[in-house]
PDB file of C-alpha atoms and ligand atoms in Angstrom:
ATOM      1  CA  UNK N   1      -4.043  -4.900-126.165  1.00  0.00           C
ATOM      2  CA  UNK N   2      -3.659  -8.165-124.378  1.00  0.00           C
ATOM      3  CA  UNK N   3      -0.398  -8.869-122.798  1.00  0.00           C
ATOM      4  CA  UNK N   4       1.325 -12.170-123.771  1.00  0.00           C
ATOM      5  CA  UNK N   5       3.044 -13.628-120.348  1.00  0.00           C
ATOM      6  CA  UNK N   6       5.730 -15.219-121.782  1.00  0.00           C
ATOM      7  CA  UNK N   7       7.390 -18.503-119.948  1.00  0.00           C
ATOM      8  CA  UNK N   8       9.951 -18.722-121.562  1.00  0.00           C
ATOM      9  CA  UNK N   9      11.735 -15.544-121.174  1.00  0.00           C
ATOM     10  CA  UNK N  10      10.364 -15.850-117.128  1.00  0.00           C
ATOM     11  CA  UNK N  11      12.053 -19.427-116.992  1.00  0.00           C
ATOM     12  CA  UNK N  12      15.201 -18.232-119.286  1.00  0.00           C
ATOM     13  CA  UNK N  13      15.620 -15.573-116.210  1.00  0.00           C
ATOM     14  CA  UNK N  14      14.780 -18.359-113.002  1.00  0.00           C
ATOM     15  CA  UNK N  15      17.674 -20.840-115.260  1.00  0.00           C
ATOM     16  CA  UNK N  16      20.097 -17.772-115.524  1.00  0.00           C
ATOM     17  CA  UNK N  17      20.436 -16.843-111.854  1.00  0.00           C
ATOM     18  CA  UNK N  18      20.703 -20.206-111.119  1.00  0.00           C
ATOM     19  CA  UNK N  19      23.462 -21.150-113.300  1.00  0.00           C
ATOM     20  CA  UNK N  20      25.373 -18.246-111.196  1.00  0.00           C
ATOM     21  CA  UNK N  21      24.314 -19.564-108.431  1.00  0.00           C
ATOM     22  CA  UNK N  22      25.391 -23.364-108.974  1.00  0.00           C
ATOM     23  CA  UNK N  23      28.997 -21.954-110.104  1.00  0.00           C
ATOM     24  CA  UNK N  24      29.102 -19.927-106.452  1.00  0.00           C
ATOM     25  CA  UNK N  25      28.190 -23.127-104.698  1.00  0.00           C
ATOM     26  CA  UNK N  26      30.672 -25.406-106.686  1.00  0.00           C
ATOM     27  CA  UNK N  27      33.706 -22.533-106.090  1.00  0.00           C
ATOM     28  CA  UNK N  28      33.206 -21.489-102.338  1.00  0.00           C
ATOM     29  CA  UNK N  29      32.037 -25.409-101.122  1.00  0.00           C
ATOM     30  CA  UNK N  30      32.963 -27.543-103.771  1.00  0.00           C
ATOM     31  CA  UNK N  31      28.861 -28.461-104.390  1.00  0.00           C
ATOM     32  CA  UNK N  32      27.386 -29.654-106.923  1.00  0.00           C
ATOM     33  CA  UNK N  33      23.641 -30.252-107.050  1.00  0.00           C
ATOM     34  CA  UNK N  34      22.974 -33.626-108.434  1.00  0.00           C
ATOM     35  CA  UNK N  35      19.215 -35.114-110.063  1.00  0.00           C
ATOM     36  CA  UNK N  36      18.484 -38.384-110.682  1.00  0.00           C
ATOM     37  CA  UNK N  37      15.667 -39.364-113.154  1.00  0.00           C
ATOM     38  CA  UNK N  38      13.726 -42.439-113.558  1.00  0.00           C
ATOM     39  CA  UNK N  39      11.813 -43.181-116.475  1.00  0.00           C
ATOM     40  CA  UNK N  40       9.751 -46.308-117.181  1.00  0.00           C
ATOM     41  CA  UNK N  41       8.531 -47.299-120.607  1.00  0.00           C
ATOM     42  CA  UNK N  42       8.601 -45.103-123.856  1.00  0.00           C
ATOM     43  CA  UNK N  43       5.670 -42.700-123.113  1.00  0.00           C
ATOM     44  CA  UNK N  44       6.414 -40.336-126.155  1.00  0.00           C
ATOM     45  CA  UNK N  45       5.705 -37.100-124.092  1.00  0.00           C
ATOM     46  CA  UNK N  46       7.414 -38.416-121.012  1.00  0.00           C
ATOM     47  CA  UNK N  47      10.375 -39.076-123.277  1.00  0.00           C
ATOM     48  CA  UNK N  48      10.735 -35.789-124.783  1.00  0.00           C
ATOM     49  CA  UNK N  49      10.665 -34.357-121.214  1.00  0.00           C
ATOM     50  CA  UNK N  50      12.750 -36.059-119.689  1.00  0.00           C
ATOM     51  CA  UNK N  51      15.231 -35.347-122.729  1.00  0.00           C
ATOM     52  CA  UNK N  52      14.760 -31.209-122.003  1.00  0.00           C
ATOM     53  CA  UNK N  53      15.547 -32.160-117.909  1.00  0.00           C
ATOM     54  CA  UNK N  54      18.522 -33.379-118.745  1.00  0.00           C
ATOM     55  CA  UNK N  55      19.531 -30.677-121.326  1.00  0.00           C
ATOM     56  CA  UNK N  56      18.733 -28.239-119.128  1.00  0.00           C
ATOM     57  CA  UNK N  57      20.539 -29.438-116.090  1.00  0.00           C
ATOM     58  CA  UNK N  58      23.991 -29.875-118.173  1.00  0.00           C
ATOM     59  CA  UNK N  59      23.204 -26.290-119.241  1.00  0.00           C
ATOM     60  CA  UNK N  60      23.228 -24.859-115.737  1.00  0.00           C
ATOM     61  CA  UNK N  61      25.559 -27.223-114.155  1.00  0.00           C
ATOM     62  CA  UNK N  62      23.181 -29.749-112.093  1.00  0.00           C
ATOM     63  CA  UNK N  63      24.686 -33.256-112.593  1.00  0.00           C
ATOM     64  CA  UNK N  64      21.868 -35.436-114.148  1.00  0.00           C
ATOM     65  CA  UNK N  65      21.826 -39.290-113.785  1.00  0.00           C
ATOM     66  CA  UNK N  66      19.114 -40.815-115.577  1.00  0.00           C
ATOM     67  CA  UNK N  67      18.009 -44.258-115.216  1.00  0.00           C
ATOM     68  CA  UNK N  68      15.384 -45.206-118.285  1.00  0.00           C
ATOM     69  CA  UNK N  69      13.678 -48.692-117.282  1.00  0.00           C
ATOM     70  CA  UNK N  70      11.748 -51.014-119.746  1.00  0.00           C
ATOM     71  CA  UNK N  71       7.605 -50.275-119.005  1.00  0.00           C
ATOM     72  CA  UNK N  72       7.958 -54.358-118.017  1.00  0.00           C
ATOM     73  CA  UNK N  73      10.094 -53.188-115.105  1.00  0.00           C
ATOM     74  CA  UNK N  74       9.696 -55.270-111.945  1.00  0.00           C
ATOM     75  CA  UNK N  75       8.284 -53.061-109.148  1.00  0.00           C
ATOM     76  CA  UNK N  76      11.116 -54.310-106.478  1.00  0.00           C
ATOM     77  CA  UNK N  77      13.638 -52.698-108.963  1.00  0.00           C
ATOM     78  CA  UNK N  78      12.309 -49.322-108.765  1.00  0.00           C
ATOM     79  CA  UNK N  79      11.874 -49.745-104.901  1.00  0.00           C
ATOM     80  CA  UNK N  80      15.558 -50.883-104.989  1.00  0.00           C
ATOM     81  CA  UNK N  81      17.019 -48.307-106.850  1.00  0.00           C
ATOM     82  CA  UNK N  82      14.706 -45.461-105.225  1.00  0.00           C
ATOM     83  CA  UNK N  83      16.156 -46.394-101.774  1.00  0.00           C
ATOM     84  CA  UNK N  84      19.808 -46.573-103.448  1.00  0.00           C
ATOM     85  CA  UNK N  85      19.396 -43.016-104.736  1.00  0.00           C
ATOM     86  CA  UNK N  86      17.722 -42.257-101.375  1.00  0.00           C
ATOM     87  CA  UNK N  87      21.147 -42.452 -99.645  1.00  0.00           C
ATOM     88  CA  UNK N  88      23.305 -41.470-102.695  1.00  0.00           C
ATOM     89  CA  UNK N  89      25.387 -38.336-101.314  1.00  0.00           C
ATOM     90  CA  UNK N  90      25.708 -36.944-105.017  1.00  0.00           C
ATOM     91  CA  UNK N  91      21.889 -37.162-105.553  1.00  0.00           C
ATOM     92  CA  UNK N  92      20.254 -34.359-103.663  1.00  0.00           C
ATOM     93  CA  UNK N  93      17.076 -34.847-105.802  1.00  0.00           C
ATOM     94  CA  UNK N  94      15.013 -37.531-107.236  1.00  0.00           C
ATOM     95  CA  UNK N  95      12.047 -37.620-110.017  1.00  0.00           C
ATOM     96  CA  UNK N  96      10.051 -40.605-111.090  1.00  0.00           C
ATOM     97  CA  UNK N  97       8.500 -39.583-114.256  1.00  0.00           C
ATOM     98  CA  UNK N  98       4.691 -40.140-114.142  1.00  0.00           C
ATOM     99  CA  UNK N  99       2.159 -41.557-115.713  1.00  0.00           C
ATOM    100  CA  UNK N 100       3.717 -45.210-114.863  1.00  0.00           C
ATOM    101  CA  UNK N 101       3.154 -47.830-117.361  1.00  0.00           C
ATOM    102  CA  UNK N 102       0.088 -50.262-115.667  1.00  0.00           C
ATOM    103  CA  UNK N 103       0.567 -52.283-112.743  1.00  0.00           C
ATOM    104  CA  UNK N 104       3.167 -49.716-111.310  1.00  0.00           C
ATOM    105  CA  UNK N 105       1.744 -48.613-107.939  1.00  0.00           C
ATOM    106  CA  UNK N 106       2.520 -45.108-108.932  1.00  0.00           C
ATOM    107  CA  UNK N 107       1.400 -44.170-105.373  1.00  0.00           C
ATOM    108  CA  UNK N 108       3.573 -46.390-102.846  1.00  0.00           C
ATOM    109  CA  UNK N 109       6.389 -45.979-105.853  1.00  0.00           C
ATOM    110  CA  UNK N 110       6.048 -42.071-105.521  1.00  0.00           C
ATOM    111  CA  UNK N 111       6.101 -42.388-101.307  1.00  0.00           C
ATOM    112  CA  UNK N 112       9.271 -43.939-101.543  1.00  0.00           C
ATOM    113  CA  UNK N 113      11.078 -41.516-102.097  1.00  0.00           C
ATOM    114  CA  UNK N 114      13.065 -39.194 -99.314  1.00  0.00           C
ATOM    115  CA  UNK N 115      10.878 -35.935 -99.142  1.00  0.00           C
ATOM    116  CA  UNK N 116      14.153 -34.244 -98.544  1.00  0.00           C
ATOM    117  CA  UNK N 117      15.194 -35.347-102.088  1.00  0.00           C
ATOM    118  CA  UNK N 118      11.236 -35.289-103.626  1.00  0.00           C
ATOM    119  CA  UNK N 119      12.346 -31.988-106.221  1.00  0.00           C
ATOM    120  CA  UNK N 120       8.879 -32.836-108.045  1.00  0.00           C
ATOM    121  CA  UNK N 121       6.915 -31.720-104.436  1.00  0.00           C
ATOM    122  CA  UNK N 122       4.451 -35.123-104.955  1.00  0.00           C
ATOM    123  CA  UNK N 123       5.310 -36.932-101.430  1.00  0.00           C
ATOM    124  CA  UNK N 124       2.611 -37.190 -99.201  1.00  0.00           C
ATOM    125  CA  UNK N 125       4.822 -35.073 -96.250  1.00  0.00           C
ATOM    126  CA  UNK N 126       5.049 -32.400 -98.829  1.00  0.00           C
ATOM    127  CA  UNK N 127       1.981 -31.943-100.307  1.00  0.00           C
ATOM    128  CA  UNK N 128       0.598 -31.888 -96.631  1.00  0.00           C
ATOM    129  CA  UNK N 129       3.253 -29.392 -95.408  1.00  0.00           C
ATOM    130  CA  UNK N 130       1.801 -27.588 -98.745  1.00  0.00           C
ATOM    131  CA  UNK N 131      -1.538 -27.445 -97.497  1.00  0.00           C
ATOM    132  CA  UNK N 132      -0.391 -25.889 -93.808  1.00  0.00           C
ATOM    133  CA  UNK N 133       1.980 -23.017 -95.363  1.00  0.00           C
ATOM    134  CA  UNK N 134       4.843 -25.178 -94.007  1.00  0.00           C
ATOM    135  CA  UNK N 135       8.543 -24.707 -95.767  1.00  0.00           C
ATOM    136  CA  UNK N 136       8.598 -27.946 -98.595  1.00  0.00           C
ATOM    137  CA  UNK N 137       9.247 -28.781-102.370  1.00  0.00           C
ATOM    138  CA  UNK N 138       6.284 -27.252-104.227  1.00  0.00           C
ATOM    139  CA  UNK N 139       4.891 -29.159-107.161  1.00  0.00           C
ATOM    140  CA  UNK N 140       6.771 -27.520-110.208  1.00  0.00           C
ATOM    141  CA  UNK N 141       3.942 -26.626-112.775  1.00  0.00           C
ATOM    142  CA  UNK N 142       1.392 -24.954-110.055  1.00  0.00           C
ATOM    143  CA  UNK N 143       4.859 -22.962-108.904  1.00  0.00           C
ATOM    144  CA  UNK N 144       5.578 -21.961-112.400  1.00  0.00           C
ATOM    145  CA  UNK N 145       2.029 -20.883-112.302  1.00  0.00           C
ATOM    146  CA  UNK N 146       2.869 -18.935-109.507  1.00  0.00           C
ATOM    147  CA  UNK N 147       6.100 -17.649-110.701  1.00  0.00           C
ATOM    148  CA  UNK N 148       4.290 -16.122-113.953  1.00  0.00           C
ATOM    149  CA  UNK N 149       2.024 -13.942-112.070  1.00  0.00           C
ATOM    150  CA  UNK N 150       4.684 -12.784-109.734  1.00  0.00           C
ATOM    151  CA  UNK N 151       7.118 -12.118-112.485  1.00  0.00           C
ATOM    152  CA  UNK N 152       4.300  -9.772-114.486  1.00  0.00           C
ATOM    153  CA  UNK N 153       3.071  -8.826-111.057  1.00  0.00           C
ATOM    154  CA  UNK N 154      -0.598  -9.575-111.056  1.00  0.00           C
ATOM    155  CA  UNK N 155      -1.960  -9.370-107.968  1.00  0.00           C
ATOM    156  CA  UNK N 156      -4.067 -12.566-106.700  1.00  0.00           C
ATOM    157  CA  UNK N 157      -5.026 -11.064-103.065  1.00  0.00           C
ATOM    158  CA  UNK N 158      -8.730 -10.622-102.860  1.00  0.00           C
ATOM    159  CA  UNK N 159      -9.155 -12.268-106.215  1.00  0.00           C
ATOM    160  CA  UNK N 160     -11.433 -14.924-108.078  1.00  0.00           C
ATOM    161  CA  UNK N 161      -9.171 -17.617-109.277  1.00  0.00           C
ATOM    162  CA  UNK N 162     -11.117 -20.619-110.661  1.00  0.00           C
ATOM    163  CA  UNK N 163      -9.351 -23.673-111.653  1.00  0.00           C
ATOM    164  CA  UNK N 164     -10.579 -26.089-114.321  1.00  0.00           C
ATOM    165  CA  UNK N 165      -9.150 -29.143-113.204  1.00  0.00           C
ATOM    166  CA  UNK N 166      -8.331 -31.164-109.487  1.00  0.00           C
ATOM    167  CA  UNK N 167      -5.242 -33.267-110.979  1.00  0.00           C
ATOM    168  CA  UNK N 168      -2.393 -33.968-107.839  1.00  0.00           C
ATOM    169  CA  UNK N 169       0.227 -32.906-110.169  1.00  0.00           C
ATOM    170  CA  UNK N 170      -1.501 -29.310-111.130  1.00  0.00           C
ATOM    171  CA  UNK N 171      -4.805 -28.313-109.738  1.00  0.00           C
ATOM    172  CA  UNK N 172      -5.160 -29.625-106.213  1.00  0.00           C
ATOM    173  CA  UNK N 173      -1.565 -28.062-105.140  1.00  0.00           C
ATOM    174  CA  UNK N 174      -1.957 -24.731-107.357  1.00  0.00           C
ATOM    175  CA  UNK N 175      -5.285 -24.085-104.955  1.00  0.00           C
ATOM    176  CA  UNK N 176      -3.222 -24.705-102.024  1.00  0.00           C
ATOM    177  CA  UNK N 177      -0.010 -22.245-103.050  1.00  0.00           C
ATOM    178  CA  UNK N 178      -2.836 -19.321-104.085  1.00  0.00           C
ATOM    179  CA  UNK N 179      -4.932 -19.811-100.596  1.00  0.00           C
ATOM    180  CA  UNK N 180      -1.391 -19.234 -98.227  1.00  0.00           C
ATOM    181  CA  UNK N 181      -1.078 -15.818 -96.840  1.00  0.00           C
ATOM    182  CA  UNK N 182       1.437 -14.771 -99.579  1.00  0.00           C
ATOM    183  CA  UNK N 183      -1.231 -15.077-102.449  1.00  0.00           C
ATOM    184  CA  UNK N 184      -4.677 -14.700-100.674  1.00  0.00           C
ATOM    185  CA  UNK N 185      -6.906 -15.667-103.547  1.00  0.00           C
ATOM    186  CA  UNK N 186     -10.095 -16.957-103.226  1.00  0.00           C
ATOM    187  CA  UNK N 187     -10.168 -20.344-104.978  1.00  0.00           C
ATOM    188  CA  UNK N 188     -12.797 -22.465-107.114  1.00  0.00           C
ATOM    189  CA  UNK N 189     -11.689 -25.494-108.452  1.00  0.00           C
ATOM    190  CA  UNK N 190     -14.051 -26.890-110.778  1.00  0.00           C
ATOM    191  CA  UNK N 191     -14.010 -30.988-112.421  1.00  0.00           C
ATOM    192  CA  UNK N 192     -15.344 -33.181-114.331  1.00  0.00           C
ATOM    193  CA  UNK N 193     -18.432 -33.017-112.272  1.00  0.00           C
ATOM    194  CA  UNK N 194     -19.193 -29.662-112.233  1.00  0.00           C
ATOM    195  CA  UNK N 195     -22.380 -27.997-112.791  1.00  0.00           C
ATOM    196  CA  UNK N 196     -23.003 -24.773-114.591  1.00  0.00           C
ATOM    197  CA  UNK N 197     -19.067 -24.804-115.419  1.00  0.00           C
ATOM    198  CA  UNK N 198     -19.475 -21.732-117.520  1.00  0.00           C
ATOM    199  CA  UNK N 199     -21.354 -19.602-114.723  1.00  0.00           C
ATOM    200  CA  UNK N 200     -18.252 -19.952-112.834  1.00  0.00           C
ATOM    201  CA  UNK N 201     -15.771 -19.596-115.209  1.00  0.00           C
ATOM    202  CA  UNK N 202     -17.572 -16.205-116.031  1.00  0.00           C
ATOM    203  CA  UNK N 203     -16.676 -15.212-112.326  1.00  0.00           C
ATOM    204  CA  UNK N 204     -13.122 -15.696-112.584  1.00  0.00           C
ATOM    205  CA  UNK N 205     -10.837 -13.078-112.457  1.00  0.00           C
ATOM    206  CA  UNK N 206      -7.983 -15.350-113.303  1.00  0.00           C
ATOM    207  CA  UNK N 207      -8.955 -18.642-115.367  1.00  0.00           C
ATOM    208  CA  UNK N 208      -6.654 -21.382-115.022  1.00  0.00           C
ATOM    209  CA  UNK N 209      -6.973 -24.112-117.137  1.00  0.00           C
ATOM    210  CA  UNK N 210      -5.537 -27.366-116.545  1.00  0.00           C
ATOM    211  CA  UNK N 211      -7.670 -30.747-117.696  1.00  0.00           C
ATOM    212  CA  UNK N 212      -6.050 -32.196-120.696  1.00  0.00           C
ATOM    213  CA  UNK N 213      -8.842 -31.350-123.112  1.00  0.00           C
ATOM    214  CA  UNK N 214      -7.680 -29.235-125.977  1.00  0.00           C
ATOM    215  CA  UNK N 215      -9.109 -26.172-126.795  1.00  0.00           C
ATOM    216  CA  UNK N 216     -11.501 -26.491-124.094  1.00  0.00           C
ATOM    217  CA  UNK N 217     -11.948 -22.816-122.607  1.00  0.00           C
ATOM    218  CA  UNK N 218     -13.871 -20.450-125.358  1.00  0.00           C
ATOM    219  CA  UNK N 219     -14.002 -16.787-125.152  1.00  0.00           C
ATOM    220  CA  UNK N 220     -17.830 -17.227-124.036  1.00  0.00           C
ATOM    221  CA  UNK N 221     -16.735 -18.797-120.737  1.00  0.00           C
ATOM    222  CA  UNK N 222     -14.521 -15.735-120.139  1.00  0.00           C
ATOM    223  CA  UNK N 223     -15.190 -13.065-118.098  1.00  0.00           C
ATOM    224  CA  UNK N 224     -13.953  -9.812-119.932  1.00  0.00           C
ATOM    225  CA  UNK N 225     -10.253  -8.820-119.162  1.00  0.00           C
ATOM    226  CA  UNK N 226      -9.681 -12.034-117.206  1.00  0.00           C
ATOM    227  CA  UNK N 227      -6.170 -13.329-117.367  1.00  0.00           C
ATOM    228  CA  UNK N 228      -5.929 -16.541-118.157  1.00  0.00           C
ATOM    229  CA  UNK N 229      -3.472 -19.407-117.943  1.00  0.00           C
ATOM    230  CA  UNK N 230      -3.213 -22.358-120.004  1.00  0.00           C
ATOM    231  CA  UNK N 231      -0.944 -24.977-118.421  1.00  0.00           C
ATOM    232  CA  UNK N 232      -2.885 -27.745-121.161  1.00  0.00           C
ATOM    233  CA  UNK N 233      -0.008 -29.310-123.299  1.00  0.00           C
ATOM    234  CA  UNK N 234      -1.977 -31.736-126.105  1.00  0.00           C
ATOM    235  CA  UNK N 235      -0.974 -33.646-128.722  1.00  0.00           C
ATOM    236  CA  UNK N 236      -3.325 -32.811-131.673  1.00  0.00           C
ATOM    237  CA  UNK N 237      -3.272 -34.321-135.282  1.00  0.00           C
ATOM    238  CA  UNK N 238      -2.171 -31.941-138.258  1.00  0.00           C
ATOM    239  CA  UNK N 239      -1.462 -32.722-141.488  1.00  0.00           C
ATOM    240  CA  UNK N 240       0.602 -29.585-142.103  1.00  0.00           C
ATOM    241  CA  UNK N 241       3.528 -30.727-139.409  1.00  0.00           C
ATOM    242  CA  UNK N 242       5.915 -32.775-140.505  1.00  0.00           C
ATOM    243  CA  UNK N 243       5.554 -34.504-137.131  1.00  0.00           C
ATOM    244  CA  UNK N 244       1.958 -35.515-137.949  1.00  0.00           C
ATOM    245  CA  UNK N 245       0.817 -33.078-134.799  1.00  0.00           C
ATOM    246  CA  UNK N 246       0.897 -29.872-132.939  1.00  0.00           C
ATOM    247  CA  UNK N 247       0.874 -28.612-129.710  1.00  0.00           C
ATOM    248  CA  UNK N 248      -2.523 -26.637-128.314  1.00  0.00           C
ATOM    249  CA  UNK N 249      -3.320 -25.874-125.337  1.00  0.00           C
ATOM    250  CA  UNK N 250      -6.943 -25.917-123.175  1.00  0.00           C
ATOM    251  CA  UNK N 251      -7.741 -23.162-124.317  1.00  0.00           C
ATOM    252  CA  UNK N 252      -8.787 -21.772-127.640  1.00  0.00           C
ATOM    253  CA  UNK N 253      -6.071 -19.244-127.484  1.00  0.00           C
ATOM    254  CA  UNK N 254      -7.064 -17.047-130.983  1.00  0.00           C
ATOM    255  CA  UNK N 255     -10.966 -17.050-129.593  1.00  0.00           C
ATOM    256  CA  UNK N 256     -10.197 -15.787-125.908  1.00  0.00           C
ATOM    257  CA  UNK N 257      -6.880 -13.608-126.921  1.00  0.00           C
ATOM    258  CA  UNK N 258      -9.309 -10.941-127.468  1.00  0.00           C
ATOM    259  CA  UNK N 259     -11.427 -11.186-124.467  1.00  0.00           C
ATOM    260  CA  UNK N 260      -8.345 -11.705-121.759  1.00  0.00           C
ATOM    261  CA  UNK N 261      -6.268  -8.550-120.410  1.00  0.00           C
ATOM    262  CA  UNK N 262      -3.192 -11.278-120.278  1.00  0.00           C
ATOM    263  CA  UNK N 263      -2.568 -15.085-121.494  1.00  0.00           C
ATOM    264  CA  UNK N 264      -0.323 -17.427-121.569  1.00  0.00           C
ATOM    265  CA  UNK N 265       0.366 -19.120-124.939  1.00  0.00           C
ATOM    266  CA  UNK N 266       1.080 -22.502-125.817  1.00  0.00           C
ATOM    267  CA  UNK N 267       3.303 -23.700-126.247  1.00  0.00           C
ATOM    268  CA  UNK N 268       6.008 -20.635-124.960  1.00  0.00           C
ATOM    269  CA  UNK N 269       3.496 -20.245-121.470  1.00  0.00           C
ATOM    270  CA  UNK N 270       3.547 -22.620-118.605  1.00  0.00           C
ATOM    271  CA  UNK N 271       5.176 -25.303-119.913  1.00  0.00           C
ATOM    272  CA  UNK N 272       8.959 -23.479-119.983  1.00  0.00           C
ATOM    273  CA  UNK N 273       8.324 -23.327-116.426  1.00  0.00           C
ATOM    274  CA  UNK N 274       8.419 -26.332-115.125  1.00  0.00           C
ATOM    275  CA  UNK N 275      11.721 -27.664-115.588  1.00  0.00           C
ATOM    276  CA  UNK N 276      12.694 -24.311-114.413  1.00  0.00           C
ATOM    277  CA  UNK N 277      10.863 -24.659-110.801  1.00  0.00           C
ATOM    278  CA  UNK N 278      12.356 -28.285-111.094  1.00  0.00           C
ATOM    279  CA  UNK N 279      15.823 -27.010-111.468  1.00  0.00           C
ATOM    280  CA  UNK N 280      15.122 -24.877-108.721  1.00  0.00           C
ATOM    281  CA  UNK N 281      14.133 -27.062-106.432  1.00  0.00           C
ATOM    282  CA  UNK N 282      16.894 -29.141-106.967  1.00  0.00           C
ATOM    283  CA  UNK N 283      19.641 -26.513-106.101  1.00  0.00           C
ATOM    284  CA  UNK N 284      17.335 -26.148-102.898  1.00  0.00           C
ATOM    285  CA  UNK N 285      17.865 -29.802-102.377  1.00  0.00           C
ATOM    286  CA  UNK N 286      21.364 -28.912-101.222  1.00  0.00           C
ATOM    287  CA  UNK N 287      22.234 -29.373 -98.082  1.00  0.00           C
TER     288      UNK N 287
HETATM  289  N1  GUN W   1       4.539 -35.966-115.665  1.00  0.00           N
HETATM  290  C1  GUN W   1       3.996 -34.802-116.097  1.00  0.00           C
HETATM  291  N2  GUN W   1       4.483 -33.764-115.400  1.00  0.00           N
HETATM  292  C2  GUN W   1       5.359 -34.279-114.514  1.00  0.00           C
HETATM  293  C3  GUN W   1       6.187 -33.685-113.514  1.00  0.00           C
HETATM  294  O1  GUN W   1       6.209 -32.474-113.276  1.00  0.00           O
HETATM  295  N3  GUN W   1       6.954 -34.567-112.816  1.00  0.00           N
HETATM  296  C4  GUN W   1       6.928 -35.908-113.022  1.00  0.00           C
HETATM  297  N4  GUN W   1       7.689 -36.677-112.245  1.00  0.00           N
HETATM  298  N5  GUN W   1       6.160 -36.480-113.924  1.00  0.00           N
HETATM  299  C5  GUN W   1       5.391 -35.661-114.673  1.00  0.00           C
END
């Protein structure tokens, strides 16, 4: 039987400690962990998460503030207002929600911002403090990644981990958390420009999939009892939704189930966890 590692009942767990946690904090030093998000333009996905951050931090008692900015946004307002949060007392974390609308230097935007307050772990200081095994903010869907297999325990030292996809938000820091000392897995990451993709997929013991195409990964590219992770949220068109679409993965989740010892699902998988590492890295924020 192949086990189903369920996000949301690993990032129900992560949001339940921490709720106790915040309400410690608030009674013994009168803390509260504050979050500001900025949003520019009406990306429909951005939108929706953006909406579940906020939910999520009411729910557990993080103060949100969110700023939501036309997509013709001036850059010097975003500079201005990343500096004012930057020295904002009650904001102990800040998030610029990416992909920018064009001409946004999504880059210098992103530096901006105090690493001590950079909850989403995309500043330049931490991402290289990633790299060395230094203390920083990780990146929150590679640590949700990272949270999964440590919650069903599956061990990664000595292990083939290949990576579909080098993305700065998922596949370039997820190599970098499963190479430290504390994972020990040997890593592949794999692109675009890849040759023989499936002769390396084949080799993984643990397939992680993360490249935006749906239903990408097929059980032939699957090494048997290989766990697999699907961290691919995409927007595909159905008739049969009310909302005109679903939600699928990058990988052809009924085709591999049978193949893997252990998958994620989608949606229910990674995606729960990422507001949940973003949460926690928030009440980490605190001074
Ligand atoms: N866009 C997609 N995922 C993320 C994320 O984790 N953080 C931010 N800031 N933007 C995103």
């Amino acid at each position: 039987m192949t086990k189903i590692l369920n996000g949301k009942i690993v990032s129900d767990q992560i949001l339940a400690a921490l709720k106790k946690e915040i309400a410690t904090k608030k009674q013994k030093n009168n803390q509260v962990p504050g979050l500001a998000v900025i949003l520019v333009g009406e990306d429909p996905a951005s939108t929706v998460y953006v909406r579940m951050k906020k939910k999520r931090c009411g729910e557990i008692g993080i103060q949100s503030f969110e700023y939501k900015l036309p997509a013709d946004t001036k850059e010097q307002k975003i500079i201005d207002l990343i500096k004012k949060l930057n020295h904002d007392p009650e904001v102990h974390g800040i998030l610029l929600q990416v992909p920018l609308p064009p001409g946004l230097n999504e880059e210098k935007l992103l530096s901006l911002i105090d690493p001590a307050k950079d909850v989403d772990g995309f500043h330049p200081i931490n991402v290289g403090n990633l790299l060395l095994g230094r203390a920083c903010f990780k990146s929150c869907t590679p640590y949700g990644v990272c949270k999964i297999l440590e919650h069903y325990q599956i061990p990664t030292k000595g292990k083939h981990v290949v990576i579909l996809g080098r993305s700065n938000i998922v596949g370039k820091p997820l190599a970098a958390m499963l190479i430290q000392k504390d994972m020990n897995a040997t890593v592949t990451i794999c692109h675009s420009q890849t040759q023989n993709l499936k002769d390396l997929t084949k080799q993984a013991d643990i397939l992680i999939a993360a490249i935006g195409k749906p239903l990408f990964v097929t059980s032939d590219m699957v090494k048997k009892n290989a766990i697999v992770i699907d961290v691919g949220i995409n927007r595909v068109e159905d008739k049969n939704d009310p909302r005109g679409y679903k939600i699928v993965g990058d990988v052809d989740y009924d085709n591999v189930l049978p193949k893997a010892s252990a998958i994620t699902p989608v949606p229910g998988g990674v995606g729960a966890m990422t507001i949940a590492m973003l949460m926690t890295n928030t009440v980490r924020a605190l001074p």
